[in-house]
């Protein structure tokens, strides 16, 4: 009777380990495909720096073509957009470094 219990235990143990390894492989494969997708996505859509340079040029042009409240409102809006671009840039770098780190670990 003990031999059968030991045999059943080993079969369960081996099956559990096999399923665990299979699940790990599946998760790793899913994450690797996501890492590649997001790397390509971020490379493709990352356009913060050229946009901020264009922003500066637009602000300079606005200062010369508008007067008073309109000029002030437009400049405030552009400054807010510039701030948002800086935040997006920081988020991009954090995400990129996180993806780079995760791809290095796998």
JSON list of C-alpha atoms in Angstrom, two decimals:
[
{"chain": "A", "resi": 1, "resn": "UNK", "atom": "CA", "xyz": [0.00, 0.00, 0.00]},
{"chain": "A", "resi": 2, "resn": "UNK", "atom": "CA", "xyz": [2.82, 2.39, 0.81]},
{"chain": "A", "resi": 3, "resn": "UNK", "atom": "CA", "xyz": [4.43, 1.86, -2.59]},
{"chain": "A", "resi": 4, "resn": "UNK", "atom": "CA", "xyz": [1.24, 2.94, -4.31]},
{"chain": "A", "resi": 5, "resn": "UNK", "atom": "CA", "xyz": [1.02, 6.08, -2.13]},
{"chain": "A", "resi": 6, "resn": "UNK", "atom": "CA", "xyz": [4.63, 6.98, -2.89]},
{"chain": "A", "resi": 7, "resn": "UNK", "atom": "CA", "xyz": [4.09, 6.38, -6.59]},
{"chain": "A", "resi": 8, "resn": "UNK", "atom": "CA", "xyz": [0.95, 8.56, -6.59]},
{"chain": "A", "resi": 9, "resn": "UNK", "atom": "CA", "xyz": [2.76, 11.26, -4.67]},
{"chain": "A", "resi": 10, "resn": "UNK", "atom": "CA", "xyz": [5.63, 11.30, -7.18]},
{"chain": "A", "resi": 11, "resn": "UNK", "atom": "CA", "xyz": [3.25, 11.37, -10.11]},
{"chain": "A", "resi": 12, "resn": "UNK", "atom": "CA", "xyz": [1.38, 14.30, -8.59]},
{"chain": "A", "resi": 13, "resn": "UNK", "atom": "CA", "xyz": [4.64, 16.04, -7.77]},
{"chain": "A", "resi": 14, "resn": "UNK", "atom": "CA", "xyz": [6.02, 15.60, -11.28]},
{"chain": "A", "resi": 15, "resn": "UNK", "atom": "CA", "xyz": [2.74, 16.67, -12.89]},
{"chain": "A", "resi": 16, "resn": "UNK", "atom": "CA", "xyz": [2.54, 19.75, -10.69]},
{"chain": "A", "resi": 17, "resn": "UNK", "atom": "CA", "xyz": [6.11, 20.71, -11.58]},
{"chain": "A", "resi": 18, "resn": "UNK", "atom": "CA", "xyz": [5.45, 20.14, -15.27]},
{"chain": "A", "resi": 19, "resn": "UNK", "atom": "CA", "xyz": [2.36, 22.35, -15.16]},
{"chain": "A", "resi": 20, "resn": "UNK", "atom": "CA", "xyz": [4.22, 25.02, -13.21]},
{"chain": "A", "resi": 21, "resn": "UNK", "atom": "CA", "xyz": [7.06, 25.10, -15.74]},
{"chain": "A", "resi": 22, "resn": "UNK", "atom": "CA", "xyz": [4.58, 25.19, -18.61]},
{"chain": "A", "resi": 23, "resn": "UNK", "atom": "CA", "xyz": [2.79, 28.13, -17.00]},
{"chain": "A", "resi": 24, "resn": "UNK", "atom": "CA", "xyz": [6.10, 29.97, -16.46]},
{"chain": "A", "resi": 25, "resn": "UNK", "atom": "CA", "xyz": [7.03, 29.46, -20.10]},
{"chain": "A", "resi": 26, "resn": "UNK", "atom": "CA", "xyz": [3.64, 30.71, -21.25]},
{"chain": "A", "resi": 27, "resn": "UNK", "atom": "CA", "xyz": [3.85, 33.81, -19.04]},
{"chain": "A", "resi": 28, "resn": "UNK", "atom": "CA", "xyz": [7.43, 34.49, -20.16]},
{"chain": "A", "resi": 29, "resn": "UNK", "atom": "CA", "xyz": [6.42, 34.19, -23.83]},
{"chain": "A", "resi": 30, "resn": "UNK", "atom": "CA", "xyz": [3.44, 36.49, -23.32]},
{"chain": "A", "resi": 31, "resn": "UNK", "atom": "CA", "xyz": [5.59, 39.07, -21.55]},
{"chain": "A", "resi": 32, "resn": "UNK", "atom": "CA", "xyz": [8.33, 38.91, -24.16]},
{"chain": "A", "resi": 33, "resn": "UNK", "atom": "CA", "xyz": [5.86, 39.55, -26.96]},
{"chain": "A", "resi": 34, "resn": "UNK", "atom": "CA", "xyz": [4.44, 42.48, -24.98]},
{"chain": "A", "resi": 35, "resn": "UNK", "atom": "CA", "xyz": [7.92, 43.87, -24.34]},
{"chain": "A", "resi": 36, "resn": "UNK", "atom": "CA", "xyz": [8.71, 43.87, -28.05]},
{"chain": "A", "resi": 37, "resn": "UNK", "atom": "CA", "xyz": [5.36, 45.41, -28.90]},
{"chain": "A", "resi": 38, "resn": "UNK", "atom": "CA", "xyz": [5.76, 48.24, -26.40]},
{"chain": "A", "resi": 39, "resn": "UNK", "atom": "CA", "xyz": [9.39, 48.86, -27.38]},
{"chain": "A", "resi": 40, "resn": "UNK", "atom": "CA", "xyz": [8.33, 49.33, -30.98]},
{"chain": "A", "resi": 41, "resn": "UNK", "atom": "CA", "xyz": [5.29, 51.37, -29.97]},
{"chain": "A", "resi": 42, "resn": "UNK", "atom": "CA", "xyz": [7.32, 53.75, -27.82]},
{"chain": "A", "resi": 43, "resn": "UNK", "atom": "CA", "xyz": [10.02, 54.13, -30.46]},
{"chain": "A", "resi": 44, "resn": "UNK", "atom": "CA", "xyz": [7.39, 54.85, -33.09]},
{"chain": "A", "resi": 45, "resn": "UNK", "atom": "CA", "xyz": [5.25, 57.30, -31.12]},
{"chain": "A", "resi": 46, "resn": "UNK", "atom": "CA", "xyz": [7.98, 59.10, -29.20]},
{"chain": "A", "resi": 47, "resn": "UNK", "atom": "CA", "xyz": [8.07, 62.61, -30.60]},
{"chain": "A", "resi": 48, "resn": "UNK", "atom": "CA", "xyz": [8.43, 64.80, -27.53]},
{"chain": "A", "resi": 49, "resn": "UNK", "atom": "CA", "xyz": [11.72, 66.56, -28.25]},
{"chain": "A", "resi": 50, "resn": "UNK", "atom": "CA", "xyz": [11.00, 67.84, -31.77]},
{"chain": "A", "resi": 51, "resn": "UNK", "atom": "CA", "xyz": [7.54, 68.96, -30.66]},
{"chain": "A", "resi": 52, "resn": "UNK", "atom": "CA", "xyz": [8.96, 71.00, -27.78]},
{"chain": "A", "resi": 53, "resn": "UNK", "atom": "CA", "xyz": [11.39, 72.75, -30.15]},
{"chain": "A", "resi": 54, "resn": "UNK", "atom": "CA", "xyz": [8.46, 73.61, -32.42]},
{"chain": "A", "resi": 55, "resn": "UNK", "atom": "CA", "xyz": [6.62, 74.87, -29.34]},
{"chain": "A", "resi": 56, "resn": "UNK", "atom": "CA", "xyz": [9.39, 77.38, -28.63]},
{"chain": "A", "resi": 57, "resn": "UNK", "atom": "CA", "xyz": [9.24, 78.66, -32.20]},
{"chain": "A", "resi": 58, "resn": "UNK", "atom": "CA", "xyz": [5.46, 79.06, -32.01]},
{"chain": "A", "resi": 59, "resn": "UNK", "atom": "CA", "xyz": [5.68, 80.94, -28.72]},
{"chain": "A", "resi": 60, "resn": "UNK", "atom": "CA", "xyz": [8.16, 83.37, -30.21]},
{"chain": "A", "resi": 61, "resn": "UNK", "atom": "CA", "xyz": [5.89, 83.97, -33.21]},
{"chain": "A", "resi": 62, "resn": "UNK", "atom": "CA", "xyz": [2.82, 84.43, -31.00]},
{"chain": "A", "resi": 63, "resn": "UNK", "atom": "CA", "xyz": [4.52, 87.06, -28.88]},
{"chain": "A", "resi": 64, "resn": "UNK", "atom": "CA", "xyz": [4.96, 89.23, -31.94]},
{"chain": "A", "resi": 65, "resn": "UNK", "atom": "CA", "xyz": [1.52, 88.73, -33.53]},
{"chain": "A", "resi": 66, "resn": "UNK", "atom": "CA", "xyz": [-0.92, 88.99, -30.61]},
{"chain": "A", "resi": 67, "resn": "UNK", "atom": "CA", "xyz": [-1.49, 91.66, -27.99]},
{"chain": "A", "resi": 68, "resn": "UNK", "atom": "CA", "xyz": [-2.89, 91.70, -24.47]},
{"chain": "A", "resi": 69, "resn": "UNK", "atom": "CA", "xyz": [-5.09, 88.97, -23.05]},
{"chain": "A", "resi": 70, "resn": "UNK", "atom": "CA", "xyz": [-5.03, 86.75, -26.14]},
{"chain": "A", "resi": 71, "resn": "UNK", "atom": "CA", "xyz": [-1.24, 86.70, -26.12]},
{"chain": "A", "resi": 72, "resn": "UNK", "atom": "CA", "xyz": [-1.13, 85.95, -22.41]},
{"chain": "A", "resi": 73, "resn": "UNK", "atom": "CA", "xyz": [-3.74, 83.15, -22.67]},
{"chain": "A", "resi": 74, "resn": "UNK", "atom": "CA", "xyz": [-1.96, 81.53, -25.63]},
{"chain": "A", "resi": 75, "resn": "UNK", "atom": "CA", "xyz": [1.41, 81.73, -23.91]},
{"chain": "A", "resi": 76, "resn": "UNK", "atom": "CA", "xyz": [-0.02, 80.18, -20.73]},
{"chain": "A", "resi": 77, "resn": "UNK", "atom": "CA", "xyz": [-1.54, 77.37, -22.76]},
{"chain": "A", "resi": 78, "resn": "UNK", "atom": "CA", "xyz": [1.72, 76.73, -24.55]},
{"chain": "A", "resi": 79, "resn": "UNK", "atom": "CA", "xyz": [3.66, 76.78, -21.26]},
{"chain": "A", "resi": 80, "resn": "UNK", "atom": "CA", "xyz": [1.20, 74.27, -19.82]},
{"chain": "A", "resi": 81, "resn": "UNK", "atom": "CA", "xyz": [1.65, 72.06, -22.90]},
{"chain": "A", "resi": 82, "resn": "UNK", "atom": "CA", "xyz": [5.42, 72.37, -22.53]},
{"chain": "A", "resi": 83, "resn": "UNK", "atom": "CA", "xyz": [5.12, 71.21, -18.92]},
{"chain": "A", "resi": 84, "resn": "UNK", "atom": "CA", "xyz": [2.93, 68.29, -20.02]},
{"chain": "A", "resi": 85, "resn": "UNK", "atom": "CA", "xyz": [5.52, 67.33, -22.64]},
{"chain": "A", "resi": 86, "resn": "UNK", "atom": "CA", "xyz": [8.24, 67.27, -20.00]},
{"chain": "A", "resi": 87, "resn": "UNK", "atom": "CA", "xyz": [6.08, 64.96, -17.86]},
{"chain": "A", "resi": 88, "resn": "UNK", "atom": "CA", "xyz": [5.40, 62.71, -20.86]},
{"chain": "A", "resi": 89, "resn": "UNK", "atom": "CA", "xyz": [9.11, 62.62, -21.57]},
{"chain": "A", "resi": 90, "resn": "UNK", "atom": "CA", "xyz": [9.83, 61.52, -18.00]},
{"chain": "A", "resi": 91, "resn": "UNK", "atom": "CA", "xyz": [7.10, 58.86, -18.17]},
{"chain": "A", "resi": 92, "resn": "UNK", "atom": "CA", "xyz": [8.49, 57.61, -21.47]},
{"chain": "A", "resi": 93, "resn": "UNK", "atom": "CA", "xyz": [11.97, 57.29, -20.03]},
{"chain": "A", "resi": 94, "resn": "UNK", "atom": "CA", "xyz": [10.64, 55.45, -16.96]},
{"chain": "A", "resi": 95, "resn": "UNK", "atom": "CA", "xyz": [8.63, 53.05, -19.10]},
{"chain": "A", "resi": 96, "resn": "UNK", "atom": "CA", "xyz": [11.53, 52.52, -21.50]},
{"chain": "A", "resi": 97, "resn": "UNK", "atom": "CA", "xyz": [13.95, 51.79, -18.64]},
{"chain": "A", "resi": 98, "resn": "UNK", "atom": "CA", "xyz": [11.43, 49.45, -17.03]},
{"chain": "A", "resi": 99, "resn": "UNK", "atom": "CA", "xyz": [10.97, 47.52, -20.28]},
{"chain": "A", "resi": 100, "resn": "UNK", "atom": "CA", "xyz": [14.72, 47.45, -20.84]},
{"chain": "A", "resi": 101, "resn": "UNK", "atom": "CA", "xyz": [15.27, 46.12, -17.31]},
{"chain": "A", "resi": 102, "resn": "UNK", "atom": "CA", "xyz": [12.55, 43.49, -17.65]},
{"chain": "A", "resi": 103, "resn": "UNK", "atom": "CA", "xyz": [13.88, 42.30, -21.00]},
{"chain": "A", "resi": 104, "resn": "UNK", "atom": "CA", "xyz": [17.34, 41.99, -19.45]},
{"chain": "A", "resi": 105, "resn": "UNK", "atom": "CA", "xyz": [15.98, 39.86, -16.58]},
{"chain": "A", "resi": 106, "resn": "UNK", "atom": "CA", "xyz": [14.20, 37.42, -18.88]}
]
